[in-house]
Amino acid sequence: MTRAERKAHNAAMQRAEDKHVKEVVLVSACLLGLPTRHDGADRRREEVVRMSARCLLVPFCPEQAGGLPTPRDAAEITTGDGRDVLDGSARVVSMAG
């Protein structure tokens, strides 16, 4: 998170606290039951959905936000994790090659 993003986030959270608004939580859209997975399905988790009683849940699909369609080929990170992908030492490879 950049300094500007952190500042904006902190300001938004302060406004929320001032108004007694629920905490805002970014949640993977598929966990809330939205059909955003690579195969067009969801991965709904009731324990995540129940969080809405105490938090404002904001559904987000990083793959769709990055421009990938749904459905799409399944993909996985090879030899590392997300940080390794960002620094160029690992790759994201689709199951189709």
Backbone as a printed PyTorch tensor [residue, N CA C, xyz], in Angstrom:
tensor([[[  0.8550,  -1.1690,   0.0000],
         [  0.0000,   0.0000,   0.0000],
         [  0.9020,   1.2340,   0.0000]],

        [[  0.6220,   2.1580,  -0.8940],
         [  1.4180,   3.3780,  -0.9610],
         [  1.0720,   4.2880,   0.2120]],

        [[  1.9020,   5.2830,   0.3990],
         [  1.6670,   6.2300,   1.4850],
         [  0.3190,   6.9430,   1.3110]],

        [[  0.0230,   7.3520,   0.0700],
         [ -1.2450,   8.0350,  -0.2080],
         [ -2.4320,   7.1100,   0.0440]],

        [[ -2.3110,   5.8380,  -0.3750],
         [ -3.3920,   4.8740,  -0.1500],
         [ -3.6010,   4.6380,   1.3410]],

        [[ -2.4950,   4.5250,   2.0800],
         [ -2.5850,   4.3080,   3.5220],
         [ -3.2590,   5.5110,   4.1980]],

        [[ -2.8880,   6.7190,   3.7510],
         [ -3.4900,   7.9280,   4.3150],
         [ -4.9880,   7.9690,   4.0290]],

        [[ -5.3760,   7.6510,   2.7900],
         [ -6.7930,   7.6380,   2.4220],
         [ -7.5470,   6.5760,   3.2090]],

        [[ -6.9320,   5.3960,   3.3590],
         [ -7.5610,   4.3160,   4.1230],
         [ -7.7740,   4.7450,   5.5730]],

        [[ -6.7360,   5.3200,   6.1760],
         [ -6.8440,   5.7460,   7.5730],
         [ -7.9150,   6.8160,   7.7470]],

        [[ -7.9960,   7.7510,   6.7930],
         [ -9.0170,   8.7980,   6.8660],
         [-10.4130,   8.1930,   6.7500]],

        [[-10.5800,   7.2360,   5.8350],
         [-11.8780,   6.5790,   5.6690],
         [-12.2600,   5.8100,   6.9260]],

        [[-11.2970,   5.1230,   7.5100],
         [-11.5820,   4.3650,   8.7270],
         [-11.9550,   5.3040,   9.8700]],

        [[-11.2890,   6.4570,   9.9550],
         [-11.6210,   7.4170,  11.0050],
         [-13.0370,   7.9450,  10.8240]],

        [[-13.4130,   8.2520,   9.5660],
         [-14.7750,   8.7110,   9.3060],
         [-15.7790,   7.6260,   9.6900]],

        [[-15.4450,   6.3840,   9.3740],
         [-16.3360,   5.2740,   9.7140],
         [-16.4970,   5.1640,  11.2270]],

        [[-15.3950,   5.2940,  11.9560],
         [-15.4700,   5.2160,  13.4150],
         [-16.2800,   6.3730,  13.9760]],

        [[-16.0820,   7.5650,  13.3970],
         [-16.8240,   8.7300,  13.8630],
         [-18.3200,   8.5410,  13.6730]],

        [[-18.7240,   7.8290,  12.6380],
         [-20.1380,   7.6180,  12.3360],
         [-20.6510,   6.2890,  12.8890]],

        [[-19.8120,   5.5800,  13.6150],
         [-20.1710,   4.2760,  14.1640],
         [-20.5640,   3.2990,  13.0590]],

        [[-19.8360,   3.3550,  11.9750],
         [-20.0630,   2.4650,  10.8420],
         [-19.2450,   1.2010,  11.0660]],

        [[-19.7220,   0.1060,  10.5460],
         [-18.9950,  -1.1550,  10.6540],
         [-17.6290,  -1.0660,   9.9880]],

        [[-16.7060,  -1.8890,  10.4550],
         [-15.3920,  -1.9990,   9.8200],
         [-15.5820,  -2.4870,   8.3840]],

        [[-14.8150,  -1.9280,   7.4610],
         [-14.8840,  -2.3080,   6.0530],
         [-13.8220,  -3.3700,   5.7920]],

        [[-14.2430,  -4.4970,   5.2030],
         [-13.3310,  -5.6070,   4.9410],
         [-13.4340,  -6.0070,   3.4720]],

        [[-12.3020,  -6.0150,   2.7810],
         [-12.2330,  -6.4760,   1.3950],
         [-12.1840,  -7.9970,   1.4120]],

        [[-13.0970,  -8.6380,   0.6860],
         [-13.2170, -10.0970,   0.7040],
         [-13.2240, -10.6210,  -0.7260]],

        [[-12.5550, -11.7330,  -0.9350],
         [-12.5900, -12.3650,  -2.2450],
         [-14.0420, -12.6520,  -2.6170]],

        [[-14.4470, -12.1550,  -3.7820],
         [-15.8490, -12.2470,  -4.2060],
         [-16.3650, -13.6830,  -4.2260]],

        [[-15.5250, -14.6340,  -4.6090],
         [-15.9850, -16.0230,  -4.6910],
         [-16.3500, -16.5710,  -3.3150]],

        [[-15.7080, -16.0610,  -2.2480],
         [-16.0180, -16.5260,  -0.8990],
         [-17.3760, -16.0360,  -0.4140]],

        [[-17.8880, -14.9900,  -1.0670],
         [-19.2270, -14.4890,  -0.7380],
         [-20.3010, -15.1140,  -1.6160]],

        [[-19.9010, -16.0310,  -2.4890],
         [-20.8660, -16.7410,  -3.3220],
         [-21.0220, -16.1890,  -4.7220]],

        [[-20.1900, -15.2430,  -5.1110],
         [-20.2560, -14.7140,  -6.4750],
         [-19.4850, -15.6350,  -7.4170]],

        [[-20.0040, -15.9060,  -8.6000],
         [-19.3790, -16.8710,  -9.5260],
         [-18.1890, -16.2710, -10.2820]],

        [[-17.1030, -16.0240,  -9.5610],
         [-15.9390, -15.3580, -10.1540],
         [-14.7210, -16.2630, -10.3030]],

        [[-14.8140, -17.5070,  -9.8680],
         [-13.6700, -18.4140,  -9.9930],
         [-13.3640, -18.6930, -11.4570]],

        [[-12.2040, -19.2610, -11.7070],
         [-11.7710, -19.5290, -13.0820],
         [-12.7880, -20.3570, -13.8590]],

        [[-13.4940, -21.2450, -13.1760],
         [-14.4590, -22.1230, -13.8470],
         [-15.8820, -21.5620, -13.8330]],

        [[-16.0340, -20.3220, -13.3940],
         [-17.3480, -19.6940, -13.3440],
         [-18.1650, -20.0810, -12.1230]],

        [[-17.5580, -20.7990, -11.1980],
         [-18.2460, -21.2230,  -9.9730],
         [-17.9030, -20.2560,  -8.8380]],

        [[-18.4410, -20.5510,  -7.6610],
         [-18.0840, -19.7730,  -6.4810],
         [-17.4320, -20.7010,  -5.4680]],

        [[-16.9510, -20.1580,  -4.3850],
         [-16.3680, -20.9270,  -3.2840],
         [-16.9590, -20.3840,  -1.9780]],

        [[-18.2840, -20.2160,  -1.9690],
         [-18.9870, -19.6040,  -0.8350],
         [-18.6000, -20.2830,   0.4730]],

        [[-18.3070, -19.4670,   1.4600],
         [-17.9710, -19.9360,   2.7960],
         [-18.8860, -19.2250,   3.7830]],

        [[-19.7160, -19.9870,   4.4480],
         [-20.6940, -19.4050,   5.3700],
         [-20.0270, -18.5960,   6.4720]],

        [[-18.8500, -19.0260,   6.9400],
         [-18.1760, -18.2790,   8.0040],
         [-17.7710, -16.8810,   7.5300]],

        [[-17.4770, -16.7490,   6.2390],
         [-17.1600, -15.4320,   5.6760],
         [-18.4400, -14.6140,   5.5340]],

        [[-19.4970, -15.2320,   5.0250],
         [-20.7760, -14.5350,   4.8630],
         [-21.2800, -14.0300,   6.2160]],

        [[-21.1020, -14.8240,   7.2740],
         [-21.5600, -14.4250,   8.6100],
         [-20.8300, -13.1880,   9.1340]],

        [[-19.6500, -12.9080,   8.6000],
         [-18.9110, -11.7080,   9.0150],
         [-19.7030, -10.4370,   8.7290]],

        [[-20.6570, -10.5070,   7.8080],
         [-21.4260,  -9.3140,   7.4400],
         [-22.2570,  -8.7830,   8.6070]],

        [[-22.4550,  -9.5900,   9.6360],
         [-23.1890,  -9.1200,  10.8110],
         [-22.3850,  -8.0800,  11.5840]],

        [[-21.0600,  -8.1290,  11.4680],
         [-20.2220,  -7.1970,  12.2250],
         [-19.3090,  -6.3380,  11.3540]],

        [[-19.2390,  -6.6270,  10.0490],
         [-18.3600,  -5.8930,   9.1380],
         [-19.1080,  -5.5580,   7.8550]],

        [[-18.6700,  -4.4990,   7.1940],
         [-19.1560,  -4.1930,   5.8560],
         [-18.2310,  -4.9180,   4.8900]],

        [[-18.7350,  -5.9480,   4.2360],
         [-17.9200,  -6.7580,   3.3400],
         [-17.9720,  -6.1900,   1.9300]],

        [[-16.7930,  -5.9960,   1.3450],
         [-16.6810,  -5.4770,  -0.0160],
         [-16.1380,  -6.5980,  -0.8910]],

        [[-16.9600,  -7.1610,  -1.7870],
         [-16.4800,  -8.2510,  -2.6490],
         [-15.5000,  -7.7240,  -3.6890]],

        [[-14.4440,  -8.5060,  -3.9260],
         [-13.4100,  -8.1020,  -4.8800],
         [-12.8200,  -9.3530,  -5.5080]],

        [[-12.6920,  -9.3520,  -6.8200],
         [-12.0310, -10.4470,  -7.5220],
         [-10.7790,  -9.8760,  -8.1740]],

        [[ -9.5920, -10.2000,  -7.6630],
         [ -8.3690,  -9.6320,  -8.2310],
         [ -8.1320, -10.0500,  -9.6750]],

        [[ -8.5460, -11.2600, -10.0290],
         [ -8.3560, -11.7100, -11.4100],
         [ -9.2120, -10.8850, -12.3680]],

        [[-10.4660, -10.6610, -12.0100],
         [-11.3250,  -9.8340, -12.8540],
         [-10.8460,  -8.3840, -12.8630]],

        [[-10.4130,  -7.8890, -11.7180],
         [ -9.9030,  -6.5150, -11.6520],
         [ -8.6640,  -6.3490, -12.5270]],

        [[ -7.9140,  -7.4280, -12.6810],
         [ -6.7320,  -7.4030, -13.5380],
         [ -7.0430,  -7.6160, -15.0040]],

        [[ -8.3260,  -7.7720, -15.3340],
         [ -8.7320,  -7.8800, -16.7240],
         [ -8.9700,  -9.2850, -17.2390]],

        [[ -8.8630, -10.2910, -16.3720],
         [ -9.0910, -11.6620, -16.8190],
         [-10.5870, -11.9510, -16.9010]],

        [[-10.9870, -12.7550, -17.8700],
         [-12.4110, -13.0840, -18.0110],
         [-12.8180, -14.2030, -17.0510]],

        [[-14.1060, -14.3820, -16.9130],
         [-14.6670, -15.5320, -16.2080],
         [-15.7000, -16.1340, -17.1430]],

        [[-15.5760, -17.4160, -17.4750],
         [-14.5290, -18.3430, -17.0410],
         [-13.2030, -18.0780, -17.7590]],

        [[-12.1500, -18.7120, -17.2190],
         [-10.8010, -18.5740, -17.7630],
         [-10.0340, -19.8510, -17.4460]],

        [[ -8.8910, -20.0370, -18.0930],
         [ -8.0550, -21.1910, -17.7820],
         [ -7.5810, -21.1000, -16.3350]],

        [[ -7.5360, -22.2420, -15.6600],
         [ -6.9730, -22.2810, -14.3140],
         [ -5.4900, -21.9490, -14.4080]],

        [[ -4.9520, -21.3290, -13.3660],
         [ -3.5410, -20.9490, -13.3610],
         [ -2.9760, -21.1490, -11.9630]],

        [[ -1.6650, -21.2730, -11.8950],
         [ -1.0070, -21.3960, -10.5950],
         [  0.3520, -20.7150, -10.6470]],

        [[  0.8370, -20.3470,  -9.4760],
         [  2.1660, -19.7570,  -9.3580],
         [  3.1620, -20.8980,  -9.2580]],

        [[  4.2200, -20.8150, -10.0600],
         [  5.2480, -21.8540, -10.0150],
         [  6.4370, -21.3760,  -9.1910]],

        [[  6.9890, -22.2680,  -8.4240],
         [  8.2230, -22.0740,  -7.6450],
         [  8.2580, -20.7920,  -6.8250]],

        [[  7.2100, -20.5200,  -6.0970],
         [  7.2300, -19.3500,  -5.2290],
         [  5.8450, -18.9150,  -4.8240]],

        [[  5.7330, -17.6250,  -4.5040],
         [  4.4490, -17.0530,  -4.1040],
         [  4.2400, -15.7240,  -4.8130]],

        [[  3.2190, -15.0000,  -4.4190],
         [  2.8870, -13.7420,  -5.0750],
         [  4.0160, -12.7370,  -5.0550]],

        [[  4.7370, -12.6780,  -3.9500],
         [  5.8780, -11.7470,  -3.8730],
         [  6.9500, -12.1280,  -4.8810]],

        [[  7.1670, -13.4270,  -5.0380],
         [  8.1650, -13.8820,  -6.0100],
         [  7.7430, -13.5220,  -7.4310]],

        [[  6.4540, -13.5890,  -7.7150],
         [  5.9610, -13.1940,  -9.0440],
         [  6.2570, -11.7200,  -9.2790]],

        [[  5.9850, -10.9020,  -8.2730],
         [  6.2030,  -9.4650,  -8.4230],
         [  7.6680,  -9.1120,  -8.6170]],

        [[  8.5710,  -9.8660,  -7.9800],
         [  9.9910,  -9.5390,  -8.1690],
         [ 10.6220, -10.2960,  -9.3360]],

        [[  9.8170, -11.0920, -10.0440],
         [ 10.2850, -11.7430, -11.2630],
         [ 10.9430, -13.0970, -11.0850]],

        [[ 10.9600, -13.6360,  -9.8610],
         [ 11.6130, -14.9270,  -9.6440],
         [ 10.6440, -16.1120,  -9.7290]],

        [[  9.3620, -15.8480,  -9.9490],
         [  8.3640, -16.9040, -10.1470],
         [  7.4020, -16.4260, -11.2260]],

        [[  6.6170, -17.3750, -11.7420],
         [  5.6800, -17.0470, -12.8190],
         [  4.2990, -17.5940, -12.5100]],

        [[  3.3090, -16.9770, -13.1270],
         [  1.9480, -17.5080, -13.1070],
         [  1.7530, -18.2070, -14.4380]],

        [[  1.4150, -19.5030, -14.3750],
         [  1.2860, -20.3090, -15.5820],
         [ -0.1260, -20.8760, -15.6420]],

        [[ -0.7840, -20.7140, -16.7910],
         [ -2.1240, -21.2820, -16.9380],
         [ -1.9980, -22.7790, -17.1840]],

        [[ -3.0440, -23.5060, -16.8660],
         [ -3.0360, -24.9500, -17.0620],
         [ -2.9770, -25.3010, -18.5470]],

        [[ -3.3360, -24.3480, -19.4010],
         [ -3.2640, -24.5720, -20.8440],
         [ -1.8600, -24.2930, -21.3850]],

        [[ -0.9830, -23.8090, -20.5190],
         [  0.3890, -23.5400, -20.9390],
         [  0.6700, -22.0980, -20.9670]]])
